[in-house]
Amino acid sequence: MSSRFGIAGDTEVAERLDFALTRHPFNLSRREARRRLAEGNVVLDGRPISIASRTVHVGAHISVVAADADIEVLLAARDRILVNKPDSLPTQPSPGSTNPSLIEVLAVVLRKREEPHELYLVHRLDTNTTGVTLLARERPAAERLSNVISGGDCIKEYLAIVEGKMDSGRVVDAPIGRVSENIFGVVADGKPATSNVTPLATTDELSLLRIRIATGRTHQIRIHLAHIGFPIVGDRKYGSDRTRESAARPLLHAARLQHSSIGDVTAPIPDDFQAFAAAAGLEISGLSGQAKAN
């Protein structure tokens, strides 16, 4: 497969699933397609499928998950599961995506473990953002947990490495709206958005920040930090020319999610984030905790 997670595509003709896997972008042999199906690594419209003769209808979304793909489970309960999302993995399927999504990979992983694998996305992170992600395991729980996430009493805490030395914390209260098709920004008629920013460590050129958001607008943290002059290192969309190429991705990590109905869950800081911080002289130890169910 083309990545550590696999590849995904949308079929343009109605046919058997094993035949569809021989076409672009999968280009598997018929024998290989059947083997992947038998191993449980194929997802059709969000559900792992092992039946080669299953009819695939026009526009169906198919993913082939890499055999060794894995997702770290932080907390699992009857109605919810919280995981540590890796980078380079979209949260949900999208047409033209070159990777399966988090929800698809997790469904395959759980099915192989013989655990319930029906999943409903509660909130999403950007493709290259890592960290705590909440999914519901029951349809009724999905709406309830979505309301919890969007409520003001849910703690959503992120870590970011940014350009510039931030000497004191601040609250960024700036509305966010669409600027162009794929770009959002601070605009007068945008939706309300608030980010509470606290510096944890600094050098003369960089800062390690903790950000708590009361809202969850598209690209909110990236936009707010760039807006106040502290763009996230590695952010090619909202970052500065100086640090845009300093990291392979925006160094933003969803470190903690806490609410009485969810638990208090933290995600380990990823290796690339830690390595950059260490090289830059930013102290990062002691910032990860353990998941606790309520």
Coordinates of C-alpha atoms in Angstrom, one line a residue:
M1 CA 0.0 0.0 0.0
S2 CA 1.0 3.6 -0.5
S3 CA 1.2 4.6 3.2
R4 CA 1.4 3.3 6.7
F5 CA -2.4 3.3 6.8
G6 CA -3.4 2.2 3.3
I7 CA -5.3 3.8 0.4
A8 CA -8.9 4.8 -0.3
G9 CA -11.0 5.5 -3.3
D10 CA -14.5 6.0 -4.7
T11 CA -15.8 3.5 -7.2
E12 CA -17.2 4.8 -10.5
V13 CA -19.1 1.7 -11.6
A14 CA -21.3 -0.9 -9.8
E15 CA -19.5 -4.2 -9.5
R16 CA -18.3 -6.9 -7.1
L17 CA -16.0 -5.7 -4.3
D18 CA -13.1 -7.9 -5.3
F19 CA -13.3 -6.6 -8.9
A20 CA -13.4 -3.0 -7.6
L21 CA -10.2 -3.6 -5.7
T22 CA -8.4 -4.4 -9.0
R23 CA -9.1 -0.9 -10.3
H24 CA -7.4 2.5 -9.6
P25 CA -6.3 3.6 -7.0
F26 CA -5.9 0.1 -5.5
N27 CA -4.6 -1.8 -8.5
L28 CA -4.6 -5.1 -6.6
S29 CA -4.5 -8.5 -8.3
R30 CA -7.7 -10.5 -7.9
R31 CA -5.8 -12.9 -5.6
E32 CA -4.4 -10.1 -3.5
A33 CA -7.9 -8.4 -3.3
R34 CA -9.4 -11.6 -1.9
R35 CA -6.6 -12.0 0.6
R36 CA -7.1 -8.5 1.9
L37 CA -10.8 -9.2 2.2
A38 CA -10.2 -12.4 4.1
E39 CA -7.8 -10.7 6.5
G40 CA -10.4 -8.1 7.3
N41 CA -8.5 -5.1 6.0
V42 CA -11.1 -3.7 3.6
V43 CA -13.7 -1.1 4.6
L44 CA -16.8 -0.3 2.5
D45 CA -18.7 2.8 3.4
G46 CA -17.4 2.8 6.9
R47 CA -17.8 -0.9 7.6
P48 CA -15.2 -3.7 7.5
I49 CA -16.2 -6.2 4.8
S50 CA -14.8 -9.7 4.1
I51 CA -17.3 -10.8 1.4
A52 CA -15.7 -10.7 -2.1
S53 CA -19.0 -10.9 -3.9
R54 CA -20.5 -7.9 -2.1
T55 CA -21.9 -5.5 -4.7
V56 CA -20.3 -2.0 -4.6
H57 CA -22.5 0.7 -5.9
V58 CA -21.4 3.9 -7.8
G59 CA -19.9 6.4 -5.5
A60 CA -19.2 4.0 -2.7
H61 CA -16.1 4.7 -0.6
I62 CA -13.6 1.9 -0.3
S63 CA -10.5 1.8 1.9
V64 CA -7.8 -0.8 2.2
V65 CA -6.2 -0.6 5.6
A66 CA -2.6 -1.6 6.0
A67 CA -2.3 -5.0 7.7
D68 CA -0.1 -3.6 10.5
A69 CA -2.1 -0.4 11.1
D70 CA -2.9 0.4 14.7
I71 CA -4.6 3.1 16.7
E72 CA -3.8 3.7 20.4
V73 CA -7.0 3.4 22.5
L74 CA -6.8 5.8 25.5
L75 CA -10.1 4.9 27.1
A76 CA -12.9 2.5 26.1
A77 CA -16.4 2.4 27.6
R78 CA -19.8 0.9 26.5
D79 CA -20.9 4.1 24.7
R80 CA -17.7 5.8 23.8
I81 CA -14.0 5.3 22.8
L82 CA -11.2 7.8 23.0
V83 CA -8.1 7.3 20.9
N84 CA -4.8 9.0 20.1
K85 CA -5.1 10.1 16.5
P86 CA -1.8 9.9 14.6
D87 CA -0.8 12.6 12.1
S88 CA -1.4 12.2 8.4
L89 CA -4.7 10.6 9.0
P90 CA -8.0 12.3 8.2
T91 CA -10.6 11.9 11.0
Q92 CA -13.4 11.0 8.6
P93 CA -13.6 9.7 5.0
S94 CA -13.5 12.3 2.2
P95 CA -13.7 11.9 -1.6
G96 CA -10.2 11.8 -3.1
S97 CA -8.4 11.1 0.1
T98 CA -5.2 9.2 -0.3
N99 CA -5.6 7.5 3.1
P100 CA -8.3 5.7 4.9
S101 CA -9.7 7.8 7.8
L102 CA -9.3 7.3 11.5
I103 CA -12.8 5.9 11.9
E104 CA -12.1 3.3 9.2
V105 CA -8.8 2.2 10.5
L106 CA -10.2 2.0 14.0
A107 CA -13.1 -0.1 12.8
V108 CA -10.7 -2.6 11.3
V109 CA -8.5 -2.7 14.4
L110 CA -11.5 -3.2 16.7
R111 CA -13.0 -5.9 14.5
K112 CA -9.7 -7.8 14.5
R113 CA -9.7 -7.7 18.3
E114 CA -13.3 -9.0 18.2
E115 CA -14.6 -5.9 19.9
P116 CA -17.7 -3.8 18.9
H117 CA -16.7 -1.7 15.9
E118 CA -19.7 0.3 15.0
L119 CA -18.5 3.9 15.4
Y120 CA -19.9 7.4 15.1
L121 CA -17.7 10.4 14.9
V122 CA -18.3 13.0 17.7
H123 CA -15.7 15.6 16.8
R124 CA -12.8 15.9 14.4
L125 CA -9.2 17.0 14.3
D126 CA -7.3 18.3 11.2
T127 CA -5.5 15.6 9.2
N128 CA -2.1 16.6 10.6
T129 CA -3.2 17.3 14.2
T130 CA -2.5 14.5 16.6
G131 CA -4.2 13.6 19.9
V132 CA -7.4 12.8 21.8
T133 CA -10.3 12.1 19.6
L134 CA -13.7 11.0 20.8
L135 CA -16.0 8.5 19.0
A136 CA -19.4 7.2 20.0
R137 CA -20.1 3.4 19.9
E138 CA -23.9 3.8 19.9
R139 CA -26.0 6.1 17.7
P140 CA -28.0 7.6 20.7
A141 CA -24.6 8.4 22.4
A142 CA -23.3 10.3 19.3
E143 CA -25.7 13.2 19.6
R144 CA -25.4 13.4 23.4
L145 CA -21.6 13.4 23.3
S146 CA -21.6 15.9 20.5
N147 CA -23.5 18.3 22.7
V148 CA -21.0 17.7 25.5
I149 CA -18.1 18.5 23.2
S150 CA -19.7 21.7 22.0
G151 CA -20.6 22.8 25.5
G152 CA -18.6 25.4 27.5
D153 CA -17.9 23.1 30.4
C154 CA -15.9 20.5 28.4
I155 CA -12.1 21.0 28.7
K156 CA -10.4 20.8 25.3
E157 CA -6.7 21.4 25.8
Y158 CA -4.0 21.5 23.1
L159 CA -0.2 22.0 22.9
A160 CA 1.4 23.9 20.2
I161 CA 4.9 25.1 19.3
V162 CA 4.8 28.6 17.8
E163 CA 7.1 31.2 16.3
G164 CA 8.0 34.0 18.7
K165 CA 8.5 34.4 22.4
M166 CA 5.2 34.8 24.3
D167 CA 5.9 36.3 27.7
S168 CA 2.4 36.1 29.2
G169 CA -0.9 34.4 28.6
R170 CA -3.8 35.9 26.8
V171 CA -7.4 35.3 25.7
V172 CA -8.0 35.5 21.9
D173 CA -11.6 36.4 21.3
A174 CA -12.0 36.8 17.5
P175 CA -14.7 35.5 15.2
I176 CA -13.8 33.0 12.5
G177 CA -15.3 32.6 9.1
R178 CA -14.6 31.4 5.5
V179 CA -12.2 33.6 3.5
S180 CA -12.1 31.4 0.4
E181 CA -13.0 27.8 -0.5
N182 CA -10.4 26.2 1.7
I183 CA -9.2 29.1 3.8
F184 CA -10.7 30.4 7.0
G185 CA -9.7 33.5 9.0
V186 CA -10.7 36.2 11.5
V187 CA -13.6 38.0 9.9
A188 CA -16.1 40.5 11.3
D189 CA -19.2 38.5 10.5
G190 CA -17.6 35.1 11.5
K191 CA -18.8 32.8 14.2
P192 CA -17.7 33.6 17.8
A193 CA -14.5 31.8 18.8
T194 CA -12.4 32.0 22.0
S195 CA -9.0 30.5 22.8
N196 CA -7.2 30.8 26.1
V197 CA -3.4 30.7 25.6
T198 CA -0.8 30.1 28.2
P199 CA 3.0 29.9 27.5
L200 CA 4.6 26.8 29.2
A201 CA 8.2 27.3 27.9
T202 CA 10.0 29.8 25.7
T203 CA 13.2 30.6 24.0
D204 CA 14.2 33.8 22.2
E205 CA 12.5 32.6 19.0
L206 CA 9.9 29.9 20.0
S207 CA 7.2 29.2 22.5
L208 CA 5.5 26.0 23.8
L209 CA 1.9 26.9 24.4
R210 CA -1.1 25.4 26.1
I211 CA -4.4 26.4 24.5
R212 CA -7.9 25.8 25.9
I213 CA -10.7 26.4 23.5
A214 CA -14.3 27.2 24.5
T215 CA -15.5 26.8 20.9
G216 CA -14.4 24.5 18.1
R217 CA -14.3 26.4 14.8
T218 CA -12.5 25.1 11.7
H219 CA -8.8 25.7 12.1
Q220 CA -9.5 27.8 15.2
I221 CA -6.2 27.5 17.1
R222 CA -4.1 27.8 13.9
I223 CA -6.0 30.9 12.9
H224 CA -6.0 32.6 16.3
L225 CA -2.3 32.0 17.0
A226 CA -1.4 33.4 13.5
H227 CA -3.8 36.3 14.1
I228 CA -1.9 37.4 17.3
G229 CA 1.5 37.0 15.6
F230 CA 2.5 33.5 16.9
P231 CA 2.0 31.1 14.0
I232 CA 2.3 27.4 14.6
V233 CA 5.6 26.0 13.4
G234 CA 5.1 23.8 10.3
D235 CA 1.7 25.3 9.4
R236 CA 1.8 25.7 5.6
K237 CA -1.6 27.3 5.4
Y238 CA -1.5 29.9 8.2
G239 CA 2.1 30.0 9.2
S240 CA 4.9 32.4 8.3
D241 CA 7.5 31.9 5.6
R242 CA 10.2 31.7 8.3
T243 CA 8.8 28.6 10.1
R244 CA 6.5 27.0 7.5
E245 CA 9.1 24.5 6.4
S246 CA 10.7 24.0 9.9
A247 CA 8.5 20.9 10.6
A248 CA 6.8 18.3 8.4
R249 CA 3.4 19.2 9.9
P250 CA 1.8 21.9 12.1
L251 CA 3.1 21.1 15.6
L252 CA -0.4 21.0 17.2
H253 CA -1.5 18.2 19.6
A254 CA -4.9 17.7 21.2
A255 CA -3.4 16.8 24.6
R256 CA -6.5 16.5 26.9
L257 CA -10.2 16.1 26.8
Q258 CA -12.2 16.2 30.1
H259 CA -15.8 16.2 31.1
S260 CA -17.8 14.4 33.8
S261 CA -19.6 12.3 31.2
I262 CA -16.5 11.4 29.2
G263 CA -13.6 11.1 31.7
D264 CA -10.3 12.9 31.9
V265 CA -8.2 11.7 29.0
T266 CA -4.7 12.8 27.9
A267 CA -2.8 11.7 24.8
P268 CA 1.0 11.1 24.9
I269 CA 2.9 13.8 23.0
P270 CA 4.1 12.4 19.6
D271 CA 7.7 11.7 18.9
D272 CA 8.1 14.5 16.3
F273 CA 6.7 17.1 18.6
Q274 CA 9.0 16.0 21.4
A275 CA 12.0 15.8 19.2
F276 CA 11.4 19.4 17.9
A277 CA 10.9 20.7 21.4
A278 CA 14.1 19.1 22.7
A279 CA 16.2 20.4 19.7
A280 CA 14.7 23.9 20.3
G281 CA 15.4 23.9 24.0
L282 CA 11.8 23.9 25.0
E283 CA 11.1 21.9 28.3
I284 CA 8.2 19.5 27.6
S285 CA 8.5 16.8 30.3
G286 CA 5.6 16.1 32.7
L287 CA 2.8 17.3 30.4
S288 CA 1.2 13.9 29.7
G289 CA -1.1 12.0 32.1
Q290 CA -3.3 9.0 32.2
A291 CA -6.8 8.4 31.1
K292 CA -9.5 8.2 33.8
A293 CA -13.0 7.1 33.2
N294 CA -15.9 8.7 35.1

